[in-house]
């Protein structure tokens, strides 16, 4: 039976969820802004028929919600949790929160070790305590140094490009 679904047919909760997901995709690519997303998502939650949903998406390209399917729309499967460090987009440094916990702990404890070494040197006279933070720094550099160096190089390159762009812009405006 190949009937065309009527716009007066009532919609289900999975169809509403699919519509909200489609709206989220349109917002993420910039077709609608946050305010318009709020307005349209409110319309989706109060929509009762397929015609109501179709009107909400009438001025938007694909994706549209899947209507008329008896199977519930499955949410995308969550990404599997892995111990592999996330890869940064080309030209983008890895975010601090995306780095492994042990890497963040070592990077956070090194300044504390330097302060402790200064305090111990001044109070006890134990000059050898300066080797502890140096050893921790060397360990961190040996294990994760390549990531940090690449991030620093990207940042330097980005600053250099920005500086050159500003100079060029000043020259153009000065003429």
mmCIF file with all atom_site columns, C-alpha atoms in Angstrom:
data_model
loop_
_atom_site.group_PDB
_atom_site.id
_atom_site.type_symbol
_atom_site.label_atom_id
_atom_site.label_alt_id
_atom_site.label_comp_id
_atom_site.label_asym_id
_atom_site.label_entity_id
_atom_site.label_seq_id
_atom_site.pdbx_PDB_ins_code
_atom_site.Cartn_x
_atom_site.Cartn_y
_atom_site.Cartn_z
_atom_site.occupancy
_atom_site.B_iso_or_equiv
_atom_site.pdbx_formal_charge
_atom_site.auth_seq_id
_atom_site.auth_comp_id
_atom_site.auth_asym_id
_atom_site.auth_atom_id
_atom_site.pdbx_PDB_model_num
ATOM 1   C CA . UNK A 1 1   ? 0.000  0.000  0.000  1.00 0.00 ? 1   UNK A CA 1
ATOM 2   C CA . UNK A 1 2   ? 1.714  3.184  -1.211 1.00 0.00 ? 2   UNK A CA 1
ATOM 3   C CA . UNK A 1 3   ? -0.442 5.982  0.068  1.00 0.00 ? 3   UNK A CA 1
ATOM 4   C CA . UNK A 1 4   ? 0.901  9.488  0.380  1.00 0.00 ? 4   UNK A CA 1
ATOM 5   C CA . UNK A 1 5   ? 0.796  10.438 4.059  1.00 0.00 ? 5   UNK A CA 1
ATOM 6   C CA . UNK A 1 6   ? -1.782 13.077 4.788  1.00 0.00 ? 6   UNK A CA 1
ATOM 7   C CA . UNK A 1 7   ? -0.616 16.350 6.373  1.00 0.00 ? 7   UNK A CA 1
ATOM 8   C CA . UNK A 1 8   ? -3.441 15.960 8.891  1.00 0.00 ? 8   UNK A CA 1
ATOM 9   C CA . UNK A 1 9   ? -1.995 12.741 10.357 1.00 0.00 ? 9   UNK A CA 1
ATOM 10  C CA . UNK A 1 10  ? -0.837 13.144 13.909 1.00 0.00 ? 10  UNK A CA 1
ATOM 11  C CA . UNK A 1 11  ? 2.872  12.845 14.680 1.00 0.00 ? 11  UNK A CA 1
ATOM 12  C CA . UNK A 1 12  ? 4.619  10.737 17.291 1.00 0.00 ? 12  UNK A CA 1
ATOM 13  C CA . UNK A 1 13  ? 7.262  11.587 19.859 1.00 0.00 ? 13  UNK A CA 1
ATOM 14  C CA . UNK A 1 14  ? 10.083 9.980  17.800 1.00 0.00 ? 14  UNK A CA 1
ATOM 15  C CA . UNK A 1 15  ? 9.065  12.197 14.869 1.00 0.00 ? 15  UNK A CA 1
ATOM 16  C CA . UNK A 1 16  ? 9.229  15.260 17.117 1.00 0.00 ? 16  UNK A CA 1
ATOM 17  C CA . UNK A 1 17  ? 12.679 14.172 18.317 1.00 0.00 ? 17  UNK A CA 1
ATOM 18  C CA . UNK A 1 18  ? 13.827 13.746 14.722 1.00 0.00 ? 18  UNK A CA 1
ATOM 19  C CA . UNK A 1 19  ? 12.567 17.254 13.959 1.00 0.00 ? 19  UNK A CA 1
ATOM 20  C CA . UNK A 1 20  ? 14.473 18.683 16.932 1.00 0.00 ? 20  UNK A CA 1
ATOM 21  C CA . UNK A 1 21  ? 17.638 16.892 15.791 1.00 0.00 ? 21  UNK A CA 1
ATOM 22  C CA . UNK A 1 22  ? 17.208 18.296 12.279 1.00 0.00 ? 22  UNK A CA 1
ATOM 23  C CA . UNK A 1 23  ? 16.762 21.798 13.722 1.00 0.00 ? 23  UNK A CA 1
ATOM 24  C CA . UNK A 1 24  ? 19.920 21.306 15.765 1.00 0.00 ? 24  UNK A CA 1
ATOM 25  C CA . UNK A 1 25  ? 21.846 20.430 12.611 1.00 0.00 ? 25  UNK A CA 1
ATOM 26  C CA . UNK A 1 26  ? 20.545 23.556 10.864 1.00 0.00 ? 26  UNK A CA 1
ATOM 27  C CA . UNK A 1 27  ? 21.620 25.669 13.836 1.00 0.00 ? 27  UNK A CA 1
ATOM 28  C CA . UNK A 1 28  ? 25.062 24.060 13.995 1.00 0.00 ? 28  UNK A CA 1
ATOM 29  C CA . UNK A 1 29  ? 25.788 24.956 10.363 1.00 0.00 ? 29  UNK A CA 1
ATOM 30  C CA . UNK A 1 30  ? 24.467 28.499 10.795 1.00 0.00 ? 30  UNK A CA 1
ATOM 31  C CA . UNK A 1 31  ? 21.228 28.401 8.823  1.00 0.00 ? 31  UNK A CA 1
ATOM 32  C CA . UNK A 1 32  ? 19.257 29.486 11.880 1.00 0.00 ? 32  UNK A CA 1
ATOM 33  C CA . UNK A 1 33  ? 20.445 31.330 14.967 1.00 0.00 ? 33  UNK A CA 1
ATOM 34  C CA . UNK A 1 34  ? 19.851 30.450 18.602 1.00 0.00 ? 34  UNK A CA 1
ATOM 35  C CA . UNK A 1 35  ? 16.715 32.585 18.941 1.00 0.00 ? 35  UNK A CA 1
ATOM 36  C CA . UNK A 1 36  ? 15.144 31.121 15.827 1.00 0.00 ? 36  UNK A CA 1
ATOM 37  C CA . UNK A 1 37  ? 16.094 27.627 17.013 1.00 0.00 ? 37  UNK A CA 1
ATOM 38  C CA . UNK A 1 38  ? 14.256 28.327 20.275 1.00 0.00 ? 38  UNK A CA 1
ATOM 39  C CA . UNK A 1 39  ? 11.168 29.540 18.449 1.00 0.00 ? 39  UNK A CA 1
ATOM 40  C CA . UNK A 1 40  ? 11.109 26.644 16.005 1.00 0.00 ? 40  UNK A CA 1
ATOM 41  C CA . UNK A 1 41  ? 11.824 24.020 18.656 1.00 0.00 ? 41  UNK A CA 1
ATOM 42  C CA . UNK A 1 42  ? 8.879  25.371 20.678 1.00 0.00 ? 42  UNK A CA 1
ATOM 43  C CA . UNK A 1 43  ? 6.733  25.007 17.548 1.00 0.00 ? 43  UNK A CA 1
ATOM 44  C CA . UNK A 1 44  ? 8.001  21.440 17.092 1.00 0.00 ? 44  UNK A CA 1
ATOM 45  C CA . UNK A 1 45  ? 7.080  20.463 20.639 1.00 0.00 ? 45  UNK A CA 1
ATOM 46  C CA . UNK A 1 46  ? 3.550  21.836 20.202 1.00 0.00 ? 46  UNK A CA 1
ATOM 47  C CA . UNK A 1 47  ? 3.080  20.468 16.655 1.00 0.00 ? 47  UNK A CA 1
ATOM 48  C CA . UNK A 1 48  ? 0.334  17.888 16.358 1.00 0.00 ? 48  UNK A CA 1
ATOM 49  C CA . UNK A 1 49  ? 0.271  16.977 12.661 1.00 0.00 ? 49  UNK A CA 1
ATOM 50  C CA . UNK A 1 50  ? 2.715  16.299 9.844  1.00 0.00 ? 50  UNK A CA 1
ATOM 51  C CA . UNK A 1 51  ? 1.553  19.498 8.187  1.00 0.00 ? 51  UNK A CA 1
ATOM 52  C CA . UNK A 1 52  ? 2.586  21.478 11.267 1.00 0.00 ? 52  UNK A CA 1
ATOM 53  C CA . UNK A 1 53  ? 6.103  20.017 11.071 1.00 0.00 ? 53  UNK A CA 1
ATOM 54  C CA . UNK A 1 54  ? 6.340  20.518 7.327  1.00 0.00 ? 54  UNK A CA 1
ATOM 55  C CA . UNK A 1 55  ? 5.530  24.220 7.768  1.00 0.00 ? 55  UNK A CA 1
ATOM 56  C CA . UNK A 1 56  ? 8.390  24.614 10.265 1.00 0.00 ? 56  UNK A CA 1
ATOM 57  C CA . UNK A 1 57  ? 10.894 23.211 7.742  1.00 0.00 ? 57  UNK A CA 1
ATOM 58  C CA . UNK A 1 58  ? 9.408  24.796 4.605  1.00 0.00 ? 58  UNK A CA 1
ATOM 59  C CA . UNK A 1 59  ? 12.230 27.361 4.202  1.00 0.00 ? 59  UNK A CA 1
ATOM 60  C CA . UNK A 1 60  ? 15.081 25.019 5.170  1.00 0.00 ? 60  UNK A CA 1
ATOM 61  C CA . UNK A 1 61  ? 16.987 22.560 2.976  1.00 0.00 ? 61  UNK A CA 1
ATOM 62  C CA . UNK A 1 62  ? 17.641 18.973 4.029  1.00 0.00 ? 62  UNK A CA 1
ATOM 63  C CA . UNK A 1 63  ? 17.801 17.485 6.635  1.00 0.00 ? 63  UNK A CA 1
ATOM 64  C CA . UNK A 1 64  ? 14.109 17.343 7.401  1.00 0.00 ? 64  UNK A CA 1
ATOM 65  C CA . UNK A 1 65  ? 12.552 14.990 9.941  1.00 0.00 ? 65  UNK A CA 1
ATOM 66  C CA . UNK A 1 66  ? 11.570 11.555 8.672  1.00 0.00 ? 66  UNK A CA 1
ATOM 67  C CA . UNK A 1 67  ? 7.804  11.328 8.783  1.00 0.00 ? 67  UNK A CA 1
ATOM 68  C CA . UNK A 1 68  ? 5.522  8.392  8.130  1.00 0.00 ? 68  UNK A CA 1
ATOM 69  C CA . UNK A 1 69  ? 7.906  5.675  9.230  1.00 0.00 ? 69  UNK A CA 1
ATOM 70  C CA . UNK A 1 70  ? 6.573  3.225  11.749 1.00 0.00 ? 70  UNK A CA 1
ATOM 71  C CA . UNK A 1 71  ? 9.966  2.547  13.259 1.00 0.00 ? 71  UNK A CA 1
ATOM 72  C CA . UNK A 1 72  ? 11.128 5.014  15.892 1.00 0.00 ? 72  UNK A CA 1
ATOM 73  C CA . UNK A 1 73  ? 14.000 7.211  14.810 1.00 0.00 ? 73  UNK A CA 1
ATOM 74  C CA . UNK A 1 74  ? 17.101 5.941  16.510 1.00 0.00 ? 74  UNK A CA 1
ATOM 75  C CA . UNK A 1 75  ? 19.451 8.443  18.045 1.00 0.00 ? 75  UNK A CA 1
ATOM 76  C CA . UNK A 1 76  ? 22.988 8.309  16.681 1.00 0.00 ? 76  UNK A CA 1
ATOM 77  C CA . UNK A 1 77  ? 25.157 5.856  18.550 1.00 0.00 ? 77  UNK A CA 1
ATOM 78  C CA . UNK A 1 78  ? 27.515 7.515  21.028 1.00 0.00 ? 78  UNK A CA 1
ATOM 79  C CA . UNK A 1 79  ? 31.156 7.519  20.082 1.00 0.00 ? 79  UNK A CA 1
ATOM 80  C CA . UNK A 1 80  ? 33.018 4.691  21.779 1.00 0.00 ? 80  UNK A CA 1
ATOM 81  C CA . UNK A 1 81  ? 35.170 5.738  24.697 1.00 0.00 ? 81  UNK A CA 1
ATOM 82  C CA . UNK A 1 82  ? 38.816 5.222  23.878 1.00 0.00 ? 82  UNK A CA 1
ATOM 83  C CA . UNK A 1 83  ? 42.045 5.896  25.654 1.00 0.00 ? 83  UNK A CA 1
ATOM 84  C CA . UNK A 1 84  ? 43.512 7.396  22.497 1.00 0.00 ? 84  UNK A CA 1
ATOM 85  C CA . UNK A 1 85  ? 44.214 11.092 22.654 1.00 0.00 ? 85  UNK A CA 1
ATOM 86  C CA . UNK A 1 86  ? 41.862 13.116 20.413 1.00 0.00 ? 86  UNK A CA 1
ATOM 87  C CA . UNK A 1 87  ? 43.403 14.447 17.236 1.00 0.00 ? 87  UNK A CA 1
ATOM 88  C CA . UNK A 1 88  ? 43.245 18.194 16.744 1.00 0.00 ? 88  UNK A CA 1
ATOM 89  C CA . UNK A 1 89  ? 41.904 19.597 13.528 1.00 0.00 ? 89  UNK A CA 1
ATOM 90  C CA . UNK A 1 90  ? 44.666 20.704 11.192 1.00 0.00 ? 90  UNK A CA 1
ATOM 91  C CA . UNK A 1 91  ? 45.995 24.029 12.396 1.00 0.00 ? 91  UNK A CA 1
ATOM 92  C CA . UNK A 1 92  ? 44.176 23.813 15.730 1.00 0.00 ? 92  UNK A CA 1
ATOM 93  C CA . UNK A 1 93  ? 45.878 23.016 19.040 1.00 0.00 ? 93  UNK A CA 1
ATOM 94  C CA . UNK A 1 94  ? 44.500 20.254 21.203 1.00 0.00 ? 94  UNK A CA 1
ATOM 95  C CA . UNK A 1 95  ? 42.291 21.722 23.905 1.00 0.00 ? 95  UNK A CA 1
ATOM 96  C CA . UNK A 1 96  ? 43.578 21.452 27.471 1.00 0.00 ? 96  UNK A CA 1
ATOM 97  C CA . UNK A 1 97  ? 40.499 19.480 28.511 1.00 0.00 ? 97  UNK A CA 1
ATOM 98  C CA . UNK A 1 98  ? 41.041 16.985 25.658 1.00 0.00 ? 98  UNK A CA 1
ATOM 99  C CA . UNK A 1 99  ? 44.495 16.059 26.863 1.00 0.00 ? 99  UNK A CA 1
ATOM 100 C CA . UNK A 1 100 ? 44.865 12.894 28.983 1.00 0.00 ? 100 UNK A CA 1
ATOM 101 C CA . UNK A 1 101 ? 44.444 13.315 32.731 1.00 0.00 ? 101 UNK A CA 1
ATOM 102 C CA . UNK A 1 102 ? 47.979 12.155 33.548 1.00 0.00 ? 102 UNK A CA 1
ATOM 103 C CA . UNK A 1 103 ? 49.411 14.727 31.149 1.00 0.00 ? 103 UNK A CA 1
ATOM 104 C CA . UNK A 1 104 ? 47.375 17.508 32.756 1.00 0.00 ? 104 UNK A CA 1
ATOM 105 C CA . UNK A 1 105 ? 48.405 16.387 36.249 1.00 0.00 ? 105 UNK A CA 1
ATOM 106 C CA . UNK A 1 106 ? 52.114 16.414 35.425 1.00 0.00 ? 106 UNK A CA 1
ATOM 107 C CA . UNK A 1 107 ? 51.795 19.805 33.734 1.00 0.00 ? 107 UNK A CA 1
ATOM 108 C CA . UNK A 1 108 ? 49.910 21.173 36.738 1.00 0.00 ? 108 UNK A CA 1
ATOM 109 C CA . UNK A 1 109 ? 52.265 19.815 39.376 1.00 0.00 ? 109 UNK A CA 1
ATOM 110 C CA . UNK A 1 110 ? 55.488 21.160 37.860 1.00 0.00 ? 110 UNK A CA 1
ATOM 111 C CA . UNK A 1 111 ? 54.897 24.772 39.034 1.00 0.00 ? 111 UNK A CA 1
ATOM 112 C CA . UNK A 1 112 ? 54.063 23.450 42.513 1.00 0.00 ? 112 UNK A CA 1
ATOM 113 C CA . UNK A 1 113 ? 57.337 21.503 42.535 1.00 0.00 ? 113 UNK A CA 1
ATOM 114 C CA . UNK A 1 114 ? 59.287 24.643 41.598 1.00 0.00 ? 114 UNK A CA 1
ATOM 115 C CA . UNK A 1 115 ? 57.677 26.606 44.445 1.00 0.00 ? 115 UNK A CA 1
ATOM 116 C CA . UNK A 1 116 ? 58.398 23.756 46.872 1.00 0.00 ? 116 UNK A CA 1
ATOM 117 C CA . UNK A 1 117 ? 62.020 23.650 45.686 1.00 0.00 ? 117 UNK A CA 1
ATOM 118 C CA . UNK A 1 118 ? 62.427 27.397 46.309 1.00 0.00 ? 118 UNK A CA 1
ATOM 119 C CA . UNK A 1 119 ? 60.888 27.089 49.776 1.00 0.00 ? 119 UNK A CA 1
ATOM 120 C CA . UNK A 1 120 ? 63.080 24.120 50.693 1.00 0.00 ? 120 UNK A CA 1
ATOM 121 C CA . UNK A 1 121 ? 66.200 25.830 49.384 1.00 0.00 ? 121 UNK A CA 1
ATOM 122 C CA . UNK A 1 122 ? 65.511 29.007 51.379 1.00 0.00 ? 122 UNK A CA 1
ATOM 123 C CA . UNK A 1 123 ? 64.380 27.352 54.596 1.00 0.00 ? 123 UNK A CA 1
ATOM 124 C CA . UNK A 1 124 ? 66.485 24.194 54.781 1.00 0.00 ? 124 UNK A CA 1
ATOM 125 C CA . UNK A 1 125 ? 69.266 25.035 52.389 1.00 0.00 ? 125 UNK A CA 1
ATOM 126 C CA . UNK A 1 126 ? 68.637 21.913 50.318 1.00 0.00 ? 126 UNK A CA 1
ATOM 127 C CA . UNK A 1 127 ? 69.837 23.200 46.955 1.00 0.00 ? 127 UNK A CA 1
ATOM 128 C CA . UNK A 1 128 ? 69.473 19.749 45.404 1.00 0.00 ? 128 UNK A CA 1
ATOM 129 C CA . UNK A 1 129 ? 65.644 20.050 45.533 1.00 0.00 ? 129 UNK A CA 1
ATOM 130 C CA . UNK A 1 130 ? 65.794 21.993 42.264 1.00 0.00 ? 130 UNK A CA 1
ATOM 131 C CA . UNK A 1 131 ? 66.511 18.703 40.521 1.00 0.00 ? 131 UNK A CA 1
ATOM 132 C CA . UNK A 1 132 ? 63.024 17.370 41.377 1.00 0.00 ? 132 UNK A CA 1
ATOM 133 C CA . UNK A 1 133 ? 61.006 19.828 39.241 1.00 0.00 ? 133 UNK A CA 1
ATOM 134 C CA . UNK A 1 134 ? 63.656 19.611 36.519 1.00 0.00 ? 134 UNK A CA 1
ATOM 135 C CA . UNK A 1 135 ? 63.307 15.826 36.476 1.00 0.00 ? 135 UNK A CA 1
ATOM 136 C CA . UNK A 1 136 ? 59.494 16.119 36.307 1.00 0.00 ? 136 UNK A CA 1
ATOM 137 C CA . UNK A 1 137 ? 59.812 18.613 33.460 1.00 0.00 ? 137 UNK A CA 1
ATOM 138 C CA . UNK A 1 138 ? 62.202 16.322 31.614 1.00 0.00 ? 138 UNK A CA 1
ATOM 139 C CA . UNK A 1 139 ? 59.848 13.380 32.119 1.00 0.00 ? 139 UNK A CA 1
ATOM 140 C CA . UNK A 1 140 ? 56.875 15.356 30.815 1.00 0.00 ? 140 UNK A CA 1
ATOM 141 C CA . UNK A 1 141 ? 58.836 16.596 27.806 1.00 0.00 ? 141 UNK A CA 1
ATOM 142 C CA . UNK A 1 142 ? 60.056 13.087 26.995 1.00 0.00 ? 142 UNK A CA 1
ATOM 143 C CA . UNK A 1 143 ? 56.558 11.625 27.149 1.00 0.00 ? 143 UNK A CA 1
ATOM 144 C CA . UNK A 1 144 ? 54.415 14.450 25.697 1.00 0.00 ? 144 UNK A CA 1
ATOM 145 C CA . UNK A 1 145 ? 56.875 16.966 24.306 1.00 0.00 ? 145 UNK A CA 1
ATOM 146 C CA . UNK A 1 146 ? 56.004 16.501 20.646 1.00 0.00 ? 146 UNK A CA 1
ATOM 147 C CA . UNK A 1 147 ? 52.345 17.452 21.222 1.00 0.00 ? 147 UNK A CA 1
ATOM 148 C CA . UNK A 1 148 ? 53.239 20.581 23.170 1.00 0.00 ? 148 UNK A CA 1
ATOM 149 C CA . UNK A 1 149 ? 55.898 21.650 20.672 1.00 0.00 ? 149 UNK A CA 1
ATOM 150 C CA . UNK A 1 150 ? 53.493 21.256 17.760 1.00 0.00 ? 150 UNK A CA 1
ATOM 151 C CA . UNK A 1 151 ? 50.857 23.292 19.603 1.00 0.00 ? 151 UNK A CA 1
ATOM 152 C CA . UNK A 1 152 ? 53.371 26.027 20.383 1.00 0.00 ? 152 UNK A CA 1
ATOM 153 C CA . UNK A 1 153 ? 54.557 26.085 16.764 1.00 0.00 ? 153 UNK A CA 1
ATOM 154 C CA . UNK A 1 154 ? 50.951 26.389 15.551 1.00 0.00 ? 154 UNK A CA 1
ATOM 155 C CA . UNK A 1 155 ? 50.339 29.239 17.985 1.00 0.00 ? 155 UNK A CA 1
ATOM 156 C CA . UNK A 1 156 ? 53.493 31.051 16.888 1.00 0.00 ? 156 UNK A CA 1
ATOM 157 C CA . UNK A 1 157 ? 52.521 30.611 13.237 1.00 0.00 ? 157 UNK A CA 1
ATOM 158 C CA . UNK A 1 158 ? 48.994 31.853 13.930 1.00 0.00 ? 158 UNK A CA 1
ATOM 159 C CA . UNK A 1 159 ? 50.338 34.920 15.798 1.00 0.00 ? 159 UNK A CA 1
ATOM 160 C CA . UNK A 1 160 ? 52.783 35.619 12.974 1.00 0.00 ? 160 UNK A CA 1
ATOM 161 C CA . UNK A 1 161 ? 50.005 35.389 10.363 1.00 0.00 ? 161 UNK A CA 1
ATOM 162 C CA . UNK A 1 162 ? 47.782 37.661 12.420 1.00 0.00 ? 162 UNK A CA 1
ATOM 163 C CA . UNK A 1 163 ? 50.590 40.189 12.898 1.00 0.00 ? 163 UNK A CA 1
ATOM 164 C CA . UNK A 1 164 ? 51.390 40.178 9.179  1.00 0.00 ? 164 UNK A CA 1
ATOM 165 C CA . UNK A 1 165 ? 47.726 40.580 8.334  1.00 0.00 ? 165 UNK A CA 1
ATOM 166 C CA . UNK A 1 166 ? 47.429 43.564 10.682 1.00 0.00 ? 166 UNK A CA 1
ATOM 167 C CA . UNK A 1 167 ? 50.524 45.194 9.168  1.00 0.00 ? 167 UNK A CA 1
ATOM 168 C CA . UNK A 1 168 ? 49.187 44.685 5.672  1.00 0.00 ? 168 UNK A CA 1
ATOM 169 C CA . UNK A 1 169 ? 45.826 46.099 6.709  1.00 0.00 ? 169 UNK A CA 1
ATOM 170 C CA . UNK A 1 170 ? 47.499 49.190 8.222  1.00 0.00 ? 170 UNK A CA 1
ATOM 171 C CA . UNK A 1 171 ? 49.461 49.725 5.021  1.00 0.00 ? 171 UNK A CA 1
ATOM 172 C CA . UNK A 1 172 ? 46.280 49.495 2.942  1.00 0.00 ? 172 UNK A CA 1
ATOM 173 C CA . UNK A 1 173 ? 44.418 51.936 5.194  1.00 0.00 ? 173 UNK A CA 1
ATOM 174 C CA . UNK A 1 174 ? 47.394 54.300 5.358  1.00 0.00 ? 174 UNK A CA 1
ATOM 175 C CA . UNK A 1 175 ? 47.522 54.786 1.591  1.00 0.00 ? 175 UNK A CA 1
#
